[in-house]
Coordinates of N, CA, C and O in Angstrom, one line a residue:
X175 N 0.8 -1.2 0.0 CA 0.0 0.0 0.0 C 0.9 1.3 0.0 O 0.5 2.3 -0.6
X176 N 2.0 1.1 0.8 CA 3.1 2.3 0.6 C 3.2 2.7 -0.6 O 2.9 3.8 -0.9
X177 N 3.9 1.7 -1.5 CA 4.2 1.9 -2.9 C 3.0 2.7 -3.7 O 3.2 3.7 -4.4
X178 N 1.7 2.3 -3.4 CA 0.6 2.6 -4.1 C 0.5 4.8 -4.0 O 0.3 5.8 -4.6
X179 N 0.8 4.2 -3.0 CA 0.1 5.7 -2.3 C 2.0 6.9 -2.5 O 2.2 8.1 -2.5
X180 N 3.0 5.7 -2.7 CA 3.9 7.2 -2.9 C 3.5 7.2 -4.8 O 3.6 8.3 -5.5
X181 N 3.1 6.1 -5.4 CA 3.6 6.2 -6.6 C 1.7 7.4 -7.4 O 1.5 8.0 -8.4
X182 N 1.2 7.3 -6.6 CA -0.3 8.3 -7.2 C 0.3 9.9 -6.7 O 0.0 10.9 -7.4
X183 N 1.0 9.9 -5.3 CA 1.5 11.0 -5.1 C 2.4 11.8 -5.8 O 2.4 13.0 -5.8
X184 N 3.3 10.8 -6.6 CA 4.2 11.4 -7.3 C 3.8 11.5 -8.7 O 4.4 12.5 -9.3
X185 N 2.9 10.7 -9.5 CA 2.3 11.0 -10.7 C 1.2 12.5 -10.7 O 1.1 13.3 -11.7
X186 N 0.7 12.6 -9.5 CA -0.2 13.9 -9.2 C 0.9 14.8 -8.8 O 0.5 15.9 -9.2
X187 N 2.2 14.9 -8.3 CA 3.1 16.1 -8.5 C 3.5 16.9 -9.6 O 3.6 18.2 -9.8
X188 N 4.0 15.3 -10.6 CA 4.4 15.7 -11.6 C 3.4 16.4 -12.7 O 3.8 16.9 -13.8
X189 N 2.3 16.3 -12.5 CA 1.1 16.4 -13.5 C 0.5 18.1 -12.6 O 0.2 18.9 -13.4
X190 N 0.5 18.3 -11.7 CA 0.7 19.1 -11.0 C 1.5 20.8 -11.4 O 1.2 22.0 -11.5
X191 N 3.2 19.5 -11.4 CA 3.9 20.7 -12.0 C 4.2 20.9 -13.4 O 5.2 21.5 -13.8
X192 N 3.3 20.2 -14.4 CA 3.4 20.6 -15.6 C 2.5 21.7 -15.9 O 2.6 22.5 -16.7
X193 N 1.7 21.6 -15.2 CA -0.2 22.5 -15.4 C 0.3 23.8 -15.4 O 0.4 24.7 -16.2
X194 N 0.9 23.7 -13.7 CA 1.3 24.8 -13.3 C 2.0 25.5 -14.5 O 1.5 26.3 -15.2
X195 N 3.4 25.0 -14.7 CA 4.5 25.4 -15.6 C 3.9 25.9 -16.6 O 4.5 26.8 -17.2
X196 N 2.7 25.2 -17.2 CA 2.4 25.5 -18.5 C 1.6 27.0 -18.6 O 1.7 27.8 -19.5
X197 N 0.6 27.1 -17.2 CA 0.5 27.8 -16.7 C 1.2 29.4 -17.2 O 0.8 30.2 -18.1
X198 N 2.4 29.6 -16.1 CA 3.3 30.5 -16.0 C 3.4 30.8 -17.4 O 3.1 31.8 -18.0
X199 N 3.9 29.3 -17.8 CA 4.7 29.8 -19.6 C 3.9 30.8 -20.4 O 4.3 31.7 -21.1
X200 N 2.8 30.3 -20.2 CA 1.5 30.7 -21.2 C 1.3 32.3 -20.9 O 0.8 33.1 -21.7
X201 N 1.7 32.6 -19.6 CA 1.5 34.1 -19.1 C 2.2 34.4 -19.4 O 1.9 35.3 -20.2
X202 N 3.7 34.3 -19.4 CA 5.1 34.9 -20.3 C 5.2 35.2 -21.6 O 5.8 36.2 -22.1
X203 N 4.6 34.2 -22.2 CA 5.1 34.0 -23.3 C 3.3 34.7 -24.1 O 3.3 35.0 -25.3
X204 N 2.4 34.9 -23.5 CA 1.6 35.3 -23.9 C 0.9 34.6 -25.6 O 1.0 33.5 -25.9
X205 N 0.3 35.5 -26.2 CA -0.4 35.2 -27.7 C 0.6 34.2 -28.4 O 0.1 33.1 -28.8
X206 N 2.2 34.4 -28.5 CA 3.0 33.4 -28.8 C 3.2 32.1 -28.3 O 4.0 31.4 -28.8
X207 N 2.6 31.8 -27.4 CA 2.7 30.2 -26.3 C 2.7 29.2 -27.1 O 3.2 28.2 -26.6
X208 N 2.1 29.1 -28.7 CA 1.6 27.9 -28.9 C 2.7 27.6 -30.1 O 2.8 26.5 -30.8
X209 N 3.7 28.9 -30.2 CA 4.6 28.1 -31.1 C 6.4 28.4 -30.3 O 7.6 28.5 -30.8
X210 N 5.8 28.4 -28.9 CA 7.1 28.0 -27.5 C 7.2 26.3 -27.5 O 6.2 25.7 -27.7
X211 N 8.3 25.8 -27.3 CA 8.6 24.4 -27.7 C 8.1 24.0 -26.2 O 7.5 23.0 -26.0
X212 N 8.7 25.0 -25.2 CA 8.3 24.2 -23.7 C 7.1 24.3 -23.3 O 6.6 23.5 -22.5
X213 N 6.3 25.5 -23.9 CA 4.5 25.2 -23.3 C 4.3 24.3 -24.2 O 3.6 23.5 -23.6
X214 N 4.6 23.9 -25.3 CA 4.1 22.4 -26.2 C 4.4 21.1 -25.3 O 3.6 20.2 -25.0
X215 N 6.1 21.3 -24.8 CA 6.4 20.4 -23.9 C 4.7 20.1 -22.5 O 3.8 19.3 -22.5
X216 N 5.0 21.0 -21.9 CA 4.2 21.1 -20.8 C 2.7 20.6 -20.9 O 2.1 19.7 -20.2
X217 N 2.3 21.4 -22.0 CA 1.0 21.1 -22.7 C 0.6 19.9 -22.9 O -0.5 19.5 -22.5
X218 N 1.8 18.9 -23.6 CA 2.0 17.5 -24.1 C 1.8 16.2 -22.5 O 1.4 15.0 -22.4
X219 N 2.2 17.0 -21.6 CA 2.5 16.3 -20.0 C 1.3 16.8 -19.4 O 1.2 16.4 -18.2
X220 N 0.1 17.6 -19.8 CA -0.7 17.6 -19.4 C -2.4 17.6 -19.9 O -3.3 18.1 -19.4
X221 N -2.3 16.8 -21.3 CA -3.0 16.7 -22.0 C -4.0 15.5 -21.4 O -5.1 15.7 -21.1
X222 N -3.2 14.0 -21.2 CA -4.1 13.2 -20.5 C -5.0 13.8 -19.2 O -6.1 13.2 -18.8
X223 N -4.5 14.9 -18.6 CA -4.9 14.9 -17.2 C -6.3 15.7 -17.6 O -7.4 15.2 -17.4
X224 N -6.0 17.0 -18.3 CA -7.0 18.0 -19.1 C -7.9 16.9 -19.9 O -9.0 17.0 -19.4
X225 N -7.9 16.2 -20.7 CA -9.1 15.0 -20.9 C -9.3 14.2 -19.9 O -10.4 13.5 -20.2
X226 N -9.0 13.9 -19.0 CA -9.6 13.4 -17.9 C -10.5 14.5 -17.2 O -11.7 14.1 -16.8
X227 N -10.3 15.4 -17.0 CA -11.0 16.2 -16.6 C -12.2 16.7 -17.3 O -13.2 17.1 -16.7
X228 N -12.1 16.8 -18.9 CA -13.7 16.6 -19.7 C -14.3 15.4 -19.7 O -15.4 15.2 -20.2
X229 N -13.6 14.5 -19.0 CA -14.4 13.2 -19.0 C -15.6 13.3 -17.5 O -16.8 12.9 -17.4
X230 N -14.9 13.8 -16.6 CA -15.4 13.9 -15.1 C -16.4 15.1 -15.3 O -17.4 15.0 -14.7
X231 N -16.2 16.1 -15.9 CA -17.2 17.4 -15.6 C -18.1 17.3 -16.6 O -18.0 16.8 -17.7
X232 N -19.2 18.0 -16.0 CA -20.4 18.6 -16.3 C -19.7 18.8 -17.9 O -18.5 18.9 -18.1
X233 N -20.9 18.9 -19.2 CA -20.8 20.1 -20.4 C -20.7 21.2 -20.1 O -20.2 22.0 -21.0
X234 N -20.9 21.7 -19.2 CA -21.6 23.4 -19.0 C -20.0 23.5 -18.9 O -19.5 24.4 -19.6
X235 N -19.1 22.8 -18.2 CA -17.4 23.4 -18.1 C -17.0 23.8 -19.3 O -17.1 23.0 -20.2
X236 N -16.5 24.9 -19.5 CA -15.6 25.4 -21.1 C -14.5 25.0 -21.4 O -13.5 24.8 -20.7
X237 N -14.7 24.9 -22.3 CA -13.2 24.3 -22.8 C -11.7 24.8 -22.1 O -10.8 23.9 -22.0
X238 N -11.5 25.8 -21.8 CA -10.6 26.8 -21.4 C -10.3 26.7 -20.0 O -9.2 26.8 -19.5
X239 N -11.6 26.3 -19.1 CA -11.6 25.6 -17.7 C -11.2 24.6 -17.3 O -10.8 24.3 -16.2
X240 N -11.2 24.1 -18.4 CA -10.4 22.5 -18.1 C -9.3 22.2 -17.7 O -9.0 21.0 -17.4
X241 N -8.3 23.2 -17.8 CA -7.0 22.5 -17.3 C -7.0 22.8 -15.3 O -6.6 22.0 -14.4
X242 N -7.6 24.1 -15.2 CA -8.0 24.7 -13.7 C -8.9 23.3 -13.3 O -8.7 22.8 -12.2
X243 N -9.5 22.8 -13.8 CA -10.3 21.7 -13.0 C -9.3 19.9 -12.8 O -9.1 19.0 -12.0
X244 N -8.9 20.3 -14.3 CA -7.7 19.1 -14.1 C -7.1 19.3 -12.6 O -7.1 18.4 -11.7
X245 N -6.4 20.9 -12.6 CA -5.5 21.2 -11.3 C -5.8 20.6 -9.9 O -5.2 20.0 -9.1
X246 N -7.2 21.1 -10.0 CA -7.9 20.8 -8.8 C -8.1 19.3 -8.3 O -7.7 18.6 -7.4
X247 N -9.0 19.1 -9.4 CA -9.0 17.3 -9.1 C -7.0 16.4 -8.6 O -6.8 15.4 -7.9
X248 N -6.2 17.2 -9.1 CA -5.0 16.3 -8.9 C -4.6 16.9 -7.8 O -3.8 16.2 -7.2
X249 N -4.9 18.2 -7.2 CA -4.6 18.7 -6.2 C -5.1 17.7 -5.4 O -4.4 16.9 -4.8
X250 N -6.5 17.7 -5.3 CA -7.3 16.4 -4.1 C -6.6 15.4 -4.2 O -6.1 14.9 -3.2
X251 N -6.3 14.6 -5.4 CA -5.7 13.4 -5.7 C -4.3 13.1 -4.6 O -4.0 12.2 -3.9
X252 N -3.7 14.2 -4.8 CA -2.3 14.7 -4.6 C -2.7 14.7 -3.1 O -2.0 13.9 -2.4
X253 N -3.5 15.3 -2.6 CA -3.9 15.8 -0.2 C -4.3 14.3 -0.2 O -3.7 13.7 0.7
X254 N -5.1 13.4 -0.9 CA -5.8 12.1 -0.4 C -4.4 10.9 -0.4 O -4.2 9.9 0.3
X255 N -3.7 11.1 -1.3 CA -2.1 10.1 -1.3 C -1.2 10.3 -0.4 O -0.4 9.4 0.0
X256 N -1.2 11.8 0.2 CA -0.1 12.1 1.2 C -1.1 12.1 2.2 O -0.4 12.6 3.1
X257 N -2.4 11.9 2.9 CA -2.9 11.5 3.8 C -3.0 9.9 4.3 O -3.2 9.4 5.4
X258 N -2.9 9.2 2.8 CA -2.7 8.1 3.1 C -1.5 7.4 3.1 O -1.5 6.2 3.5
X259 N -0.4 8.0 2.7 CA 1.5 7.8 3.5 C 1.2 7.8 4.6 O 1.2 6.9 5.5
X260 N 0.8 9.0 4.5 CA 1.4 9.4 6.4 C 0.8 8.3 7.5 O 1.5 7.5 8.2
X261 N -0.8 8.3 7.4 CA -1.4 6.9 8.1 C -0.3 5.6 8.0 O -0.1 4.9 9.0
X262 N 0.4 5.2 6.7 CA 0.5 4.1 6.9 C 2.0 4.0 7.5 O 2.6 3.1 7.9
X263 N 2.4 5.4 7.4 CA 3.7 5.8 7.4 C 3.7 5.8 9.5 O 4.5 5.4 10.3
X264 N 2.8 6.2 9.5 CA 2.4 5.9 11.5 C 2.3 4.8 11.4 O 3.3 4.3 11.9
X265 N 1.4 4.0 11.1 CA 1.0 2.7 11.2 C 2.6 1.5 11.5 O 2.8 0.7 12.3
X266 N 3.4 1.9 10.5 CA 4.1 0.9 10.6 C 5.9 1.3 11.2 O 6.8 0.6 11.7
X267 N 5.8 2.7 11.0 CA 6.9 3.2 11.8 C 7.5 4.1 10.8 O 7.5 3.8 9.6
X268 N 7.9 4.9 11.4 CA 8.1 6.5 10.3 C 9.8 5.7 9.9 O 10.1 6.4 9.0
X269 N 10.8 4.8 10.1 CA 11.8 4.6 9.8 C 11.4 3.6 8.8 O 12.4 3.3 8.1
X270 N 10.7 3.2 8.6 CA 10.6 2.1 7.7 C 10.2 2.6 6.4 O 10.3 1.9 5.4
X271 N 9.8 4.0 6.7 CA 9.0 4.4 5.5 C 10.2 5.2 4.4 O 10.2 5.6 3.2
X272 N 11.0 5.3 5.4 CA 12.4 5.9 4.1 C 12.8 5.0 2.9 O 13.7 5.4 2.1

C-alpha cells in the first residue's frame, strides 16, 4: 500500500507541476505560447490529465476551464495520497517508510 500511495503522489506532483508550468509559460510568453517548444512540452505532460478532466465534468465546463479543473482534481488526488503515506507511514513506523 506504501508503494501505491507514494507512486499516485508522485504521478499527481508531476502532473501538477506541468499544469502549473504550462501555466506560467502561457503568461510569459503570452499570444505566442503555442509556437514555445516548452508550453508544447508542458501542454503534451498535461494533456491526459485535461481529458480526464472533460471526462469527469459537467458540459456546462468550457473548454478553457479544463485544465484549472484538471489542477484541482489532482490537487485532491495529490492531499488524499499524502494523507494516506502518512497513516500508513504511522502505522508501521516513520523509519521504515524511508
Amino acid at each position: 500500500m506504501l508503494a501505491a500511495a507514494t507512486t499516485a503522489k508522485l504521478l499527481a506532483e508531476i502532473a501538477l507541476l506541468a499544469l502549473a508550468g504550462q501555466w506560467v509559460v502561457g503568461l510569459l510568453a503570452g499570444a505566442g505560447r503555442d509556437s514555445n517548444p516548452f508550453y508544447r512540452l508542458l501542454q503534451l505532460l498535461g494533456r491526459p490529465w485535461v481529458r480526464a478532466a472533460r471526462w469527469i465534468s459537467p458540459p456546462v465546463v468550457l473548454e478553457r476551464h479544463l485544465p484549472l479543473v484538471a489542477f484541482l482534481v489532482l490537487a485532491l488526488v495529490w492531499a488524499a495520497a499524502a494523507i494516506v503515506k502518512i497513516r500508513i507511514c504511522l502505522e508501521i513506523g516513520v523509519t521504515l517508510c524511508k
